[in-house]
PDB file of C-alpha atoms and ligand atoms in Angstrom:
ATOM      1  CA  UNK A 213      13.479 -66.543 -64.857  1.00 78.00           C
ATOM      2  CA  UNK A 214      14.928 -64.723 -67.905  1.00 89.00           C
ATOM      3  CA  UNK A 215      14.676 -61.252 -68.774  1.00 96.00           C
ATOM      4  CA  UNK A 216      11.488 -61.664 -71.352  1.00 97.00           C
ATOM      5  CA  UNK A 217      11.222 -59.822 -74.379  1.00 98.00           C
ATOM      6  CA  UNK A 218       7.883 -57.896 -74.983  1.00 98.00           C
ATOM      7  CA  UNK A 219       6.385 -58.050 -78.454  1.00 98.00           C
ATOM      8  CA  UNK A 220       4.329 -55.785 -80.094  1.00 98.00           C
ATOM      9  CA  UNK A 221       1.206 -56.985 -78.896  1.00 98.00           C
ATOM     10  CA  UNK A 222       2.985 -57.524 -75.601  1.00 98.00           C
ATOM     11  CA  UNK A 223       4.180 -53.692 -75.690  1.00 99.00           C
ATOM     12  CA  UNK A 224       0.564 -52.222 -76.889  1.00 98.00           C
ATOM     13  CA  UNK A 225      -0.761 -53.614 -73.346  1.00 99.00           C
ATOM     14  CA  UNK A 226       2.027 -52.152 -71.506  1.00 99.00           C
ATOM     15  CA  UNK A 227       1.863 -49.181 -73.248  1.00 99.00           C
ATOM     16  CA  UNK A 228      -1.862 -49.049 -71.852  1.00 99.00           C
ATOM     17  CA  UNK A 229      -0.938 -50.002 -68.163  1.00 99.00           C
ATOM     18  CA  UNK A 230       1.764 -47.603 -67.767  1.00 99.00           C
ATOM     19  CA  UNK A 231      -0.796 -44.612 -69.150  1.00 99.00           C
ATOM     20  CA  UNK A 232      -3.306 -45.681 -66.376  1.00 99.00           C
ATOM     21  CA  UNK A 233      -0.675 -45.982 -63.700  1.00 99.00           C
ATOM     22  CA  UNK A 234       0.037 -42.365 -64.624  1.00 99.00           C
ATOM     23  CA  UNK A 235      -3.317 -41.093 -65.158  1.00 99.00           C
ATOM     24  CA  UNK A 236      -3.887 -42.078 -61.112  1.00 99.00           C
ATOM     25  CA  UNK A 237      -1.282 -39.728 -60.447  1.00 99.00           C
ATOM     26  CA  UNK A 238      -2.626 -37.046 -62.942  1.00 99.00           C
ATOM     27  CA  UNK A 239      -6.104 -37.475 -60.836  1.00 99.00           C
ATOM     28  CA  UNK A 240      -4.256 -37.768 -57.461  1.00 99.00           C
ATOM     29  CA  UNK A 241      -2.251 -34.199 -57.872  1.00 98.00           C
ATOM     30  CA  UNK A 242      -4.989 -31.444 -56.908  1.00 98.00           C
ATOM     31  CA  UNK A 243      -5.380 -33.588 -54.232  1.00 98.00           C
ATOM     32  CA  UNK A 244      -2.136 -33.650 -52.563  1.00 98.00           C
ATOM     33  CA  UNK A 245      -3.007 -30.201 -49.869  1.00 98.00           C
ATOM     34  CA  UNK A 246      -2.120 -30.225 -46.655  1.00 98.00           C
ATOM     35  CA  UNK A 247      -4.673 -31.631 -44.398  1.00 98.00           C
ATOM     36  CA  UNK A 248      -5.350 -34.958 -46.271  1.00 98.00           C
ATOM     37  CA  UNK A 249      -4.298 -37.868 -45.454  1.00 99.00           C
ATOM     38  CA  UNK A 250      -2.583 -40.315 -47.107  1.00 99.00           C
ATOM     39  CA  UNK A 251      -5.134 -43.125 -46.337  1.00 99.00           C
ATOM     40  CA  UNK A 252      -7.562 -40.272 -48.344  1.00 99.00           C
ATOM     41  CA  UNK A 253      -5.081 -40.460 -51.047  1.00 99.00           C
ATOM     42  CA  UNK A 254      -4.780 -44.484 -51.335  1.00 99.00           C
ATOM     43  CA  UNK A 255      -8.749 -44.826 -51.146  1.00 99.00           C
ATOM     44  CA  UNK A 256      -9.051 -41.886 -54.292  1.00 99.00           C
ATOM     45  CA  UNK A 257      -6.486 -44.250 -55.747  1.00 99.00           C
ATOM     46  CA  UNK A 258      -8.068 -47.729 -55.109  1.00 99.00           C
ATOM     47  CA  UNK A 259     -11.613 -46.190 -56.293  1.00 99.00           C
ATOM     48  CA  UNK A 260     -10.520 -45.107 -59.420  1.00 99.00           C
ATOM     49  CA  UNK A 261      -8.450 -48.318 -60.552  1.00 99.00           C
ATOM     50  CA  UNK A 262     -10.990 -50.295 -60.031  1.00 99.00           C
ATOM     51  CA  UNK A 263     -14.321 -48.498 -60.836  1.00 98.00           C
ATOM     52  CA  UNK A 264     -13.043 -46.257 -63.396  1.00 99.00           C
ATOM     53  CA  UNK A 265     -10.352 -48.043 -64.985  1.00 99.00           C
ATOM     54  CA  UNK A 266     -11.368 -51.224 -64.626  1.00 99.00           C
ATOM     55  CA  UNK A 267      -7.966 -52.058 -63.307  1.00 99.00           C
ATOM     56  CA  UNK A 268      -6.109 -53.873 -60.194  1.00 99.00           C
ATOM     57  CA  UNK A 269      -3.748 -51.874 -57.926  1.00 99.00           C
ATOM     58  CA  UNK A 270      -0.855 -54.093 -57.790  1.00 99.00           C
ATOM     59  CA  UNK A 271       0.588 -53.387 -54.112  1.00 99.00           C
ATOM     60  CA  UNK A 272      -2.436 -54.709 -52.428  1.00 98.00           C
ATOM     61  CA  UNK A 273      -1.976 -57.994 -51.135  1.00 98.00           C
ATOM     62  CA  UNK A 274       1.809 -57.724 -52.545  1.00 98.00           C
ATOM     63  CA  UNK A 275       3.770 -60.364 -50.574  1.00 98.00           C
ATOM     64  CA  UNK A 276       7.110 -61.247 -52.020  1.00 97.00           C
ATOM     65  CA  UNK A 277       8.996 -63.898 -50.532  1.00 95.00           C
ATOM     66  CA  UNK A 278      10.109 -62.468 -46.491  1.00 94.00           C
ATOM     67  CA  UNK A 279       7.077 -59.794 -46.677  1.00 97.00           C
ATOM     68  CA  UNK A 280       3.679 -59.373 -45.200  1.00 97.00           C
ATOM     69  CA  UNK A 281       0.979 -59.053 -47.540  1.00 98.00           C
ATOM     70  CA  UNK A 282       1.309 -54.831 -48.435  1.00 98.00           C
ATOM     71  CA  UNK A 283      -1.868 -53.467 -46.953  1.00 98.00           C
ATOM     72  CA  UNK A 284      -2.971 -50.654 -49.439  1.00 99.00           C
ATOM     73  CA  UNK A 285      -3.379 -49.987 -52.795  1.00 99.00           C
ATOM     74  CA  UNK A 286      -0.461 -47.911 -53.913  1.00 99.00           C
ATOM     75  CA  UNK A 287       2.597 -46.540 -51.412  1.00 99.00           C
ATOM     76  CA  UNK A 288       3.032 -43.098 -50.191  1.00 99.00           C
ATOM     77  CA  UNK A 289       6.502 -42.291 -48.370  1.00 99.00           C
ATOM     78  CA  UNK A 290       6.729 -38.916 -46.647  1.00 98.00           C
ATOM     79  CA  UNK A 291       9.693 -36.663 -45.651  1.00 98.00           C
ATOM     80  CA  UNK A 292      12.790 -39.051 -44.710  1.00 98.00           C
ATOM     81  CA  UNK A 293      10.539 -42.250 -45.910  1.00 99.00           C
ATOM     82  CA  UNK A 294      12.418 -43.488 -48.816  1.00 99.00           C
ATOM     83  CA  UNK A 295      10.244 -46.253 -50.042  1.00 99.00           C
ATOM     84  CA  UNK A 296       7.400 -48.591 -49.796  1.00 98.00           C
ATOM     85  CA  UNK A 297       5.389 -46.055 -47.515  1.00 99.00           C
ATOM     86  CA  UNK A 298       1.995 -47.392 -45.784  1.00 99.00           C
ATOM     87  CA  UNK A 299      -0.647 -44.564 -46.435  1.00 99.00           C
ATOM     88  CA  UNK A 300      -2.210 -44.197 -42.693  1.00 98.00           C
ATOM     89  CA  UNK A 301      -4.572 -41.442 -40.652  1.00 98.00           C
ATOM     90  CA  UNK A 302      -2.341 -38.484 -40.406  1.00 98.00           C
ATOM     91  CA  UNK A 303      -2.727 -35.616 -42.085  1.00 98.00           C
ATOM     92  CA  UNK A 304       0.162 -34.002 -44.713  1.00 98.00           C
ATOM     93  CA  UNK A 305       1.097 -30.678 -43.597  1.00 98.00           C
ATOM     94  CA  UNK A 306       2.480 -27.862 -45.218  1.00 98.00           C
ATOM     95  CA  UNK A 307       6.303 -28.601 -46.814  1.00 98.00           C
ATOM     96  CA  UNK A 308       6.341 -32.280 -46.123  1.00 98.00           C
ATOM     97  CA  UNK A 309       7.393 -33.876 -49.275  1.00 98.00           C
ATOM     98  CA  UNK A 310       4.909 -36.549 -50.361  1.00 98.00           C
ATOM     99  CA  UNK A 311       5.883 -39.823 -52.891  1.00 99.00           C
ATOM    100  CA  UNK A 312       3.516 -41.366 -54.099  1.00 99.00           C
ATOM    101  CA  UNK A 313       4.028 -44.782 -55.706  1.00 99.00           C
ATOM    102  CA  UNK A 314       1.086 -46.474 -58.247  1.00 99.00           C
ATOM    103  CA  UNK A 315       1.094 -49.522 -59.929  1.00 99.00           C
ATOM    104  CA  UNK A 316      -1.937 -50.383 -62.629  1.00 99.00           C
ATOM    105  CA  UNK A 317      -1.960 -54.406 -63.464  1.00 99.00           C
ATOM    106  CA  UNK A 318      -4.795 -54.193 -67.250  1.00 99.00           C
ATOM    107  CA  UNK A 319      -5.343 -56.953 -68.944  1.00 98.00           C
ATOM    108  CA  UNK A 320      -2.226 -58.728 -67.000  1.00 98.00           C
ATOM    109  CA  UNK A 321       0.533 -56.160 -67.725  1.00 99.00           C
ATOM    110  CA  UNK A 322       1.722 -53.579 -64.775  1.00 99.00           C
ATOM    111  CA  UNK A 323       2.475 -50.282 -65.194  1.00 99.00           C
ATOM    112  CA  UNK A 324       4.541 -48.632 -62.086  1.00 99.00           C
ATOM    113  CA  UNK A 325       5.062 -44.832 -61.915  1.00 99.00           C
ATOM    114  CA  UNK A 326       6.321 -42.434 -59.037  1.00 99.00           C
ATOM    115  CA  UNK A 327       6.210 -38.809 -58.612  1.00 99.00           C
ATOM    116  CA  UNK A 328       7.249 -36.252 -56.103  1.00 98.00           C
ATOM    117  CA  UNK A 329       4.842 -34.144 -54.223  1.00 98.00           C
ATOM    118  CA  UNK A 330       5.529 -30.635 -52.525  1.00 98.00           C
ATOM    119  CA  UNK A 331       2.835 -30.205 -49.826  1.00 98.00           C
ATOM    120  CA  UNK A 332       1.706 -26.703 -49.708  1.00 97.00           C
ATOM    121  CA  UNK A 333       4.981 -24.293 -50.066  1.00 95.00           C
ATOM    122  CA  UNK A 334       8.523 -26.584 -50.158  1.00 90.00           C
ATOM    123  CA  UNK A 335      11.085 -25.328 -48.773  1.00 96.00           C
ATOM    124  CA  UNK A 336      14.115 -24.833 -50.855  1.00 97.00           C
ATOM    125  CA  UNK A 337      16.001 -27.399 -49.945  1.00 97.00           C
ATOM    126  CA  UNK A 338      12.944 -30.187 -50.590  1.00 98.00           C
ATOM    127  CA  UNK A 339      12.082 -28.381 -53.948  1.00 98.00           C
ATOM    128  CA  UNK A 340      15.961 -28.595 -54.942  1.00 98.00           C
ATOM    129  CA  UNK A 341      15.963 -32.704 -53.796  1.00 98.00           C
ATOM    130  CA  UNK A 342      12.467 -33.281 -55.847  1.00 98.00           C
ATOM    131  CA  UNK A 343      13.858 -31.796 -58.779  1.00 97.00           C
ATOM    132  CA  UNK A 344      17.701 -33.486 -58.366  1.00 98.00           C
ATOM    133  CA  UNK A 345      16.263 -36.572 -58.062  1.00 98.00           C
ATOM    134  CA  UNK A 346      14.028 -36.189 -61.333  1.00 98.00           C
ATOM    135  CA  UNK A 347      16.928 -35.172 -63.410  1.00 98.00           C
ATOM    136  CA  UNK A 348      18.882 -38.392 -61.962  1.00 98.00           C
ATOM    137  CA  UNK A 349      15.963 -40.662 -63.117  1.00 98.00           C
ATOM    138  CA  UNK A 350      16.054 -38.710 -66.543  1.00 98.00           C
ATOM    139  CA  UNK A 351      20.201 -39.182 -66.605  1.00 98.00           C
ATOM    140  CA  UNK A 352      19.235 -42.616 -66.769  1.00 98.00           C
ATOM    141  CA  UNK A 353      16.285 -42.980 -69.067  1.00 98.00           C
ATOM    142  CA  UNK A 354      18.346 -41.033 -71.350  1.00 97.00           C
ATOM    143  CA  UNK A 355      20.673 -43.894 -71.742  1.00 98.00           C
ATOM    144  CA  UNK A 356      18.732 -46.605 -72.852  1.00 98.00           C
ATOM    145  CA  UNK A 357      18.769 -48.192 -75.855  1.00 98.00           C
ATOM    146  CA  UNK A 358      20.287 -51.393 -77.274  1.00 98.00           C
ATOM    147  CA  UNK A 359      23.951 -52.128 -76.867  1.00 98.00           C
ATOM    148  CA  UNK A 360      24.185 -49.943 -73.706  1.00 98.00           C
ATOM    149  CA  UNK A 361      24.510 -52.102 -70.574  1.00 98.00           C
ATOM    150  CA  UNK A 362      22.481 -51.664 -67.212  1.00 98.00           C
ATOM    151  CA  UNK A 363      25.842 -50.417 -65.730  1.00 98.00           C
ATOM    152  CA  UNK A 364      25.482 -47.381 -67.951  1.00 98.00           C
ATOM    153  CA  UNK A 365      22.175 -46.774 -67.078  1.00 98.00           C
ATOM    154  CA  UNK A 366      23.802 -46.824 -63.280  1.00 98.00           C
ATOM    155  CA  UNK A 367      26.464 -44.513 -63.418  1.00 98.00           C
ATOM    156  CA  UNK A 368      24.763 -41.824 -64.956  1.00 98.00           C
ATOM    157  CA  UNK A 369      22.830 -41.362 -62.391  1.00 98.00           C
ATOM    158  CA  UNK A 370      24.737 -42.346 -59.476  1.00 98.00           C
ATOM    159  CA  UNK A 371      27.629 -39.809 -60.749  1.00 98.00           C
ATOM    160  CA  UNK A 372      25.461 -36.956 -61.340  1.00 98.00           C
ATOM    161  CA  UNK A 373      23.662 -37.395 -57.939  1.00 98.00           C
ATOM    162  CA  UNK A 374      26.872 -37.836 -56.086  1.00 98.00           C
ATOM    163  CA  UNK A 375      28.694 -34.790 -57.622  1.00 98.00           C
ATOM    164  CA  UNK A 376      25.991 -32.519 -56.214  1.00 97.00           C
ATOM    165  CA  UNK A 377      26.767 -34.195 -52.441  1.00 98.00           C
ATOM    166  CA  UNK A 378      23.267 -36.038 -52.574  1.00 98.00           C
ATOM    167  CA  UNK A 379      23.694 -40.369 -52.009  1.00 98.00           C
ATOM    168  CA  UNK A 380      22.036 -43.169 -53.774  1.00 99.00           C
ATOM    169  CA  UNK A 381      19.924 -45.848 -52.234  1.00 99.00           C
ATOM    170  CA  UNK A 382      21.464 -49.043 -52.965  1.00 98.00           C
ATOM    171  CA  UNK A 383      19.114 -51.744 -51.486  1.00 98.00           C
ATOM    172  CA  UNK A 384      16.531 -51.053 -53.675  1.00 98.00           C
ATOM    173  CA  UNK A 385      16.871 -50.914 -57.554  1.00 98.00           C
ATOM    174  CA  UNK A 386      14.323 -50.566 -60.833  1.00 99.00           C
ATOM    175  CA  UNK A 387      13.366 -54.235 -62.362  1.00 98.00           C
ATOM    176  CA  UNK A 388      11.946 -55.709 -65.052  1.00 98.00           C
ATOM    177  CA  UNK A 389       8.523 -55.679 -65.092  1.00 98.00           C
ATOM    178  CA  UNK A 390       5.400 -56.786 -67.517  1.00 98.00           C
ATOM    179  CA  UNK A 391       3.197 -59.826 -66.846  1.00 98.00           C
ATOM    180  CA  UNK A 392       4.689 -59.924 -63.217  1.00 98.00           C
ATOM    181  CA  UNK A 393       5.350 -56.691 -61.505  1.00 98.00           C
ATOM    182  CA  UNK A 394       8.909 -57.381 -60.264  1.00 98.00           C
ATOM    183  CA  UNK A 395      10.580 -58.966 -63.213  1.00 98.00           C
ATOM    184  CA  UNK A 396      14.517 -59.914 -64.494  1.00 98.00           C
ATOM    185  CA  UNK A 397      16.662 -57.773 -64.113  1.00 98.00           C
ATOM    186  CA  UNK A 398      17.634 -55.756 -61.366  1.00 98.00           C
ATOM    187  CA  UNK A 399      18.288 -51.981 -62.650  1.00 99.00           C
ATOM    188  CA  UNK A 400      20.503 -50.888 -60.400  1.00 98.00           C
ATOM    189  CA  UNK A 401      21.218 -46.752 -59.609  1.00 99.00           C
ATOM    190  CA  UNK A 402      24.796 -46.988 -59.588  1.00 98.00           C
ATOM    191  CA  UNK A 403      27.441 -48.327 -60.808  1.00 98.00           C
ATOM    192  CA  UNK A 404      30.503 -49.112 -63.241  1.00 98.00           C
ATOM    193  CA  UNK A 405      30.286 -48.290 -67.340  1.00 98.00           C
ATOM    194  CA  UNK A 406      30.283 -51.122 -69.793  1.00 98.00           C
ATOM    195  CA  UNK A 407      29.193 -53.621 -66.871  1.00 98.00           C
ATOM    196  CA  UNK A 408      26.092 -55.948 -66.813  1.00 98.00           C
ATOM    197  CA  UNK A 409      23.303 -56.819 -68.865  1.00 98.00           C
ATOM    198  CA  UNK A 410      23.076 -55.600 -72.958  1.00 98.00           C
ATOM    199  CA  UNK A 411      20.006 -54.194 -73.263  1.00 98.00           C
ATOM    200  CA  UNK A 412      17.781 -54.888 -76.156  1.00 98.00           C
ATOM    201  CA  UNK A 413      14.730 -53.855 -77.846  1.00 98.00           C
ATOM    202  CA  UNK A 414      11.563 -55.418 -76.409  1.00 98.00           C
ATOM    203  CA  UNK A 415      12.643 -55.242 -72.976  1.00 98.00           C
ATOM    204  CA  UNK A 416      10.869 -53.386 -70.516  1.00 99.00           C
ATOM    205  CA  UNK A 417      12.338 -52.052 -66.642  1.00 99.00           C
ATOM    206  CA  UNK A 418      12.076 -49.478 -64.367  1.00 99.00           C
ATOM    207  CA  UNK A 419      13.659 -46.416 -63.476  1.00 99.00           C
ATOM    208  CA  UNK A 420      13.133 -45.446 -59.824  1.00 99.00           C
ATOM    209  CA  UNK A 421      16.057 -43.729 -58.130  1.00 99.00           C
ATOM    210  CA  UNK A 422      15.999 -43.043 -54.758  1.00 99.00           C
ATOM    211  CA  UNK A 423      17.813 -39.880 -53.391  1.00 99.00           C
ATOM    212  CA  UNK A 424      18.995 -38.802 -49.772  1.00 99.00           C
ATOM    213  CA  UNK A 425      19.734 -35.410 -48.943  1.00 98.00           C
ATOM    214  CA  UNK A 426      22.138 -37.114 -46.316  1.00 98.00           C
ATOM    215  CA  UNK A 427      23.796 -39.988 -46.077  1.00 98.00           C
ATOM    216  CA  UNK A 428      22.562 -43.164 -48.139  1.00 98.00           C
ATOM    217  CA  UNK A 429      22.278 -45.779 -45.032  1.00 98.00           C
ATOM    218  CA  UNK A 430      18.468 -46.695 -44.700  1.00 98.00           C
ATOM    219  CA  UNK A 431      16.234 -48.832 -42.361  1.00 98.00           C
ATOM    220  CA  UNK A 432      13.305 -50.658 -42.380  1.00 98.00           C
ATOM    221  CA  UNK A 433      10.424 -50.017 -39.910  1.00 98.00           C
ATOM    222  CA  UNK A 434       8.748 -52.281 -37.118  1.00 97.00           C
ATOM    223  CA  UNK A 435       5.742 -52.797 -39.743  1.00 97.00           C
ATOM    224  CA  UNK A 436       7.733 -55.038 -42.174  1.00 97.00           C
ATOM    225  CA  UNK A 437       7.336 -52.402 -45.549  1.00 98.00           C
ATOM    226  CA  UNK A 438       8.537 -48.545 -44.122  1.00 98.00           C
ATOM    227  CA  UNK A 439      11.752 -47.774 -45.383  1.00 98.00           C
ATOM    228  CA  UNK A 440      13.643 -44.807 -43.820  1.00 99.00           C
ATOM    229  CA  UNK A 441      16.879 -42.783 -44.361  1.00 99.00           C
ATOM    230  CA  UNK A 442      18.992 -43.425 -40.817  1.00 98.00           C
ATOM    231  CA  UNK A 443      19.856 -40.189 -40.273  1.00 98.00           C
ATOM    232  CA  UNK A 444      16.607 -38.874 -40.655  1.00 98.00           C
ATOM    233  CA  UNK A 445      17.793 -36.613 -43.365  1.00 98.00           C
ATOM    234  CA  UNK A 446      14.858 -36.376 -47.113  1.00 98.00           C
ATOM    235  CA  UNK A 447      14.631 -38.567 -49.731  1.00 99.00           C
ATOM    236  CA  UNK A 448      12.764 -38.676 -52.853  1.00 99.00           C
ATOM    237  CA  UNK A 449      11.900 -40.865 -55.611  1.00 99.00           C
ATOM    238  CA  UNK A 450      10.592 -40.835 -59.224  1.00 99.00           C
ATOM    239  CA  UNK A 451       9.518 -43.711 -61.186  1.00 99.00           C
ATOM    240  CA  UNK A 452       9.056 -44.521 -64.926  1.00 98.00           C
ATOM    241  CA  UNK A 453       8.912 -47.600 -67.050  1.00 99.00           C
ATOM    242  CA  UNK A 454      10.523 -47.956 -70.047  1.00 98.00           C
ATOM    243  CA  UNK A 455      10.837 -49.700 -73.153  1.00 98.00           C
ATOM    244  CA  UNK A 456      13.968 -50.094 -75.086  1.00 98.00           C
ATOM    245  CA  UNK A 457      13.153 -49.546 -78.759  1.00 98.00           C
ATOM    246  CA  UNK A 458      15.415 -50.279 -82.027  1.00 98.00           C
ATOM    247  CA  UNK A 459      16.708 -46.708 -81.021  1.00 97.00           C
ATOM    248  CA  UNK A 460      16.432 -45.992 -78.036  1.00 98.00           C
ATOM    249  CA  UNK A 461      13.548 -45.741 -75.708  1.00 98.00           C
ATOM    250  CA  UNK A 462       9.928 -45.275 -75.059  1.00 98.00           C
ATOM    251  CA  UNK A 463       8.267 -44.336 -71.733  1.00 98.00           C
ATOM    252  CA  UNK A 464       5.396 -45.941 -71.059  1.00 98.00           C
ATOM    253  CA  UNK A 465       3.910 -44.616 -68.006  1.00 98.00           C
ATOM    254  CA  UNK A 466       3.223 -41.070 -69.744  1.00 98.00           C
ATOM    255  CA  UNK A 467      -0.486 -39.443 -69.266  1.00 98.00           C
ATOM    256  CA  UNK A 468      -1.537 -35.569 -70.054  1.00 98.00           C
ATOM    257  CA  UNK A 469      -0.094 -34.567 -66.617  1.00 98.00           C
ATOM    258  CA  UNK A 470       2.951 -36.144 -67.332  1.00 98.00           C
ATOM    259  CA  UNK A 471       5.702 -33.830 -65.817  1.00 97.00           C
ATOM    260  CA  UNK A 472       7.747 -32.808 -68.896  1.00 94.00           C
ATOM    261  CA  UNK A 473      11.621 -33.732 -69.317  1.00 93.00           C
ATOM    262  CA  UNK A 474      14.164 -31.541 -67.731  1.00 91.00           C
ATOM    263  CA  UNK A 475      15.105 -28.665 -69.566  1.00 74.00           C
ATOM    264  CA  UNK A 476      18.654 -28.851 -68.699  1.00 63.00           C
ATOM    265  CA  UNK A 477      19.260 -32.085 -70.201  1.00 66.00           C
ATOM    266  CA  UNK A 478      17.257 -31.290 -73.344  1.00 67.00           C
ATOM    267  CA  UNK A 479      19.642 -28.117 -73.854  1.00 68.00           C
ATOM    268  CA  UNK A 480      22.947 -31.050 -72.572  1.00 64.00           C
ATOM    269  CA  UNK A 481      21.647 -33.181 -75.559  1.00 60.00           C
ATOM    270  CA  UNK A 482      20.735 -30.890 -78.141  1.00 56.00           C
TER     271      UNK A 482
HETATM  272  N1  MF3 B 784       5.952 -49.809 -56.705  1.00 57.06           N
HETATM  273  C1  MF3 B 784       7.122 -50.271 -55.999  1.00 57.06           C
HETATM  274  C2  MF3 B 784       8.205 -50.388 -57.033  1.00 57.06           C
HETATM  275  O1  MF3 B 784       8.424 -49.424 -57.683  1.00 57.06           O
HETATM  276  C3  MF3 B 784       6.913 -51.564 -55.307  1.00 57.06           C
HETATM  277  C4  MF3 B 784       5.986 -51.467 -54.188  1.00 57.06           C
HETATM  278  S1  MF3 B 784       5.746 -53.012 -53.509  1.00 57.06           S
HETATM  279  C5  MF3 B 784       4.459 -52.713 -52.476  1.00 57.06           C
HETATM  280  O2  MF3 B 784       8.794 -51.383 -57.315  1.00 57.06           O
HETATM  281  F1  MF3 B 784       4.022 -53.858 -52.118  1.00 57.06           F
HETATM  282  F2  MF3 B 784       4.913 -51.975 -51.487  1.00 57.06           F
HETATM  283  F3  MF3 B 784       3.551 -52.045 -53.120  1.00 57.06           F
HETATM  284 CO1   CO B 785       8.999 -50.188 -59.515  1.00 57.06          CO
HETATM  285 CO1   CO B 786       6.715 -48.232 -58.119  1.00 57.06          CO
END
């Protein structure tokens, strides 16, 4: 399949999806104290998609080709979980370090937004791989718009990651997503200037680095979706989607809790 090219009326339902996807995350955060569990969090989640937003939680019933069906409505991935986290019946306690993955499908498009959680007090070093990791993603959104290749998009943030002795995830990547969730083409998180795909208004992909405090090896676990660093050491994660625009980009999965833009790079680019 080819990477498709949104149009307007493509882009107005996307634009709608990805504020949803967000807005679960909005109604998710006073929730996130220590003592709930993340099966709490994914049945808050599920509730309002579908009662209140009149929406489908994408990850339910997820099978890709080689997978299980994904049990739950949207993916939570604690402490050295990288990825693809299956809510369950234990409780978060104070400084774990909570991800927690929704995807909206509206009217057919899908909207897929992360964001990192600090349970309770964070210690430093968890508050100072949360907000790393957000300013990677951001090194990367910053990038887009047409002419730039997916390589670019890549190397930003795998070299500004890497230079502060953090590693980047390679076995899982962004993608292109709209009428199907995991879409043309693979957005990779690192990676060589001036290499791959042109991008070009219309399209629409993901931005999801995934950051290890350690080393970047990872594994899956016995139930077919848990991915986890091998050493054990934290890793976080924060998603947005995006739309390349005539000059530059839009992102799509913004709500009134939106976290705003690091400062540092609005100073770097001013
Ligand atoms: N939301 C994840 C992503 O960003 C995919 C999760 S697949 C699931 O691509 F089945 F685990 F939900
Ligand atoms: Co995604
Ligand atoms: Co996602």
């Amino acid at each position: 399949m080819p990477i498709t090219i949104k149009s307007a009326e493509d882009i107005e339902g996307m634009r709608v999806a990805g504020r949803l996807a967000s807005e679960v995350l909005d109604m998710l955060t006073p929730h996130v104290r220590p003592g709930i569990t993340t099966d709490e969090l994914d049945a808050l989640a599920h509730k309002h998609i579908t009662e209140v937003q009149g929406g489908i939680p994408a990850p339910l019933h997820y099978a890709p080709a080689g997978y299980t069906p994904y049990p739950k409505s949207i993916c939570t991935s604690v402490n050295h979980q990288v990825c693809h986290g299956i809510p369950n019946d234990r409780p978060l306690k104070n400084g774990d370090i909570v991800n927690i993955d929704v995807t909206v499908i509206k009217d057919g498009w899908h909207g897929d937004t992360s964001r990192m959680y600090l349970v309770g007090e964070g210690s430093i070093a968890a508050k100072r791989l949360c907000q790393l990791t957000y300013e990677a993603m951001w090194r990367g959104i910053e990038k887009v718009k047409p002419g730039v290749r997916l390589g670019d998009i890549g190397h930003a943030i795998q070299t500004f990651t890497e230079r502060q002795g953090y590693s980047v995830v390679r076995e899982f990547c962004g993608h292109g997503i709209g009428r199907r969730f995991h879409e043309e083409p693979q957005v990779l998180h690192y990676g060589r200037p001036g290499t791959l795909e042109e991008l070009v208004p219309g399209m629409t992909f993901t931005i999801e680095p995934m950051v290890n405090a350690g080393r970047r090896e990872i594994k899956e676990l016995g139930d077919g979706w848990t991915i986890v660093t091998k050493d054990r050491s934290l890793s976080a994660q924060w998603e947005h989607t995006v739309l390349v625009t005539e000059t530059g980009y839009e992102v799509l999965t913004v709500s009134a809790g939106s976290p705003k833009a690091p400062q540092a790079l609005a100073a770097a680019t001013a």
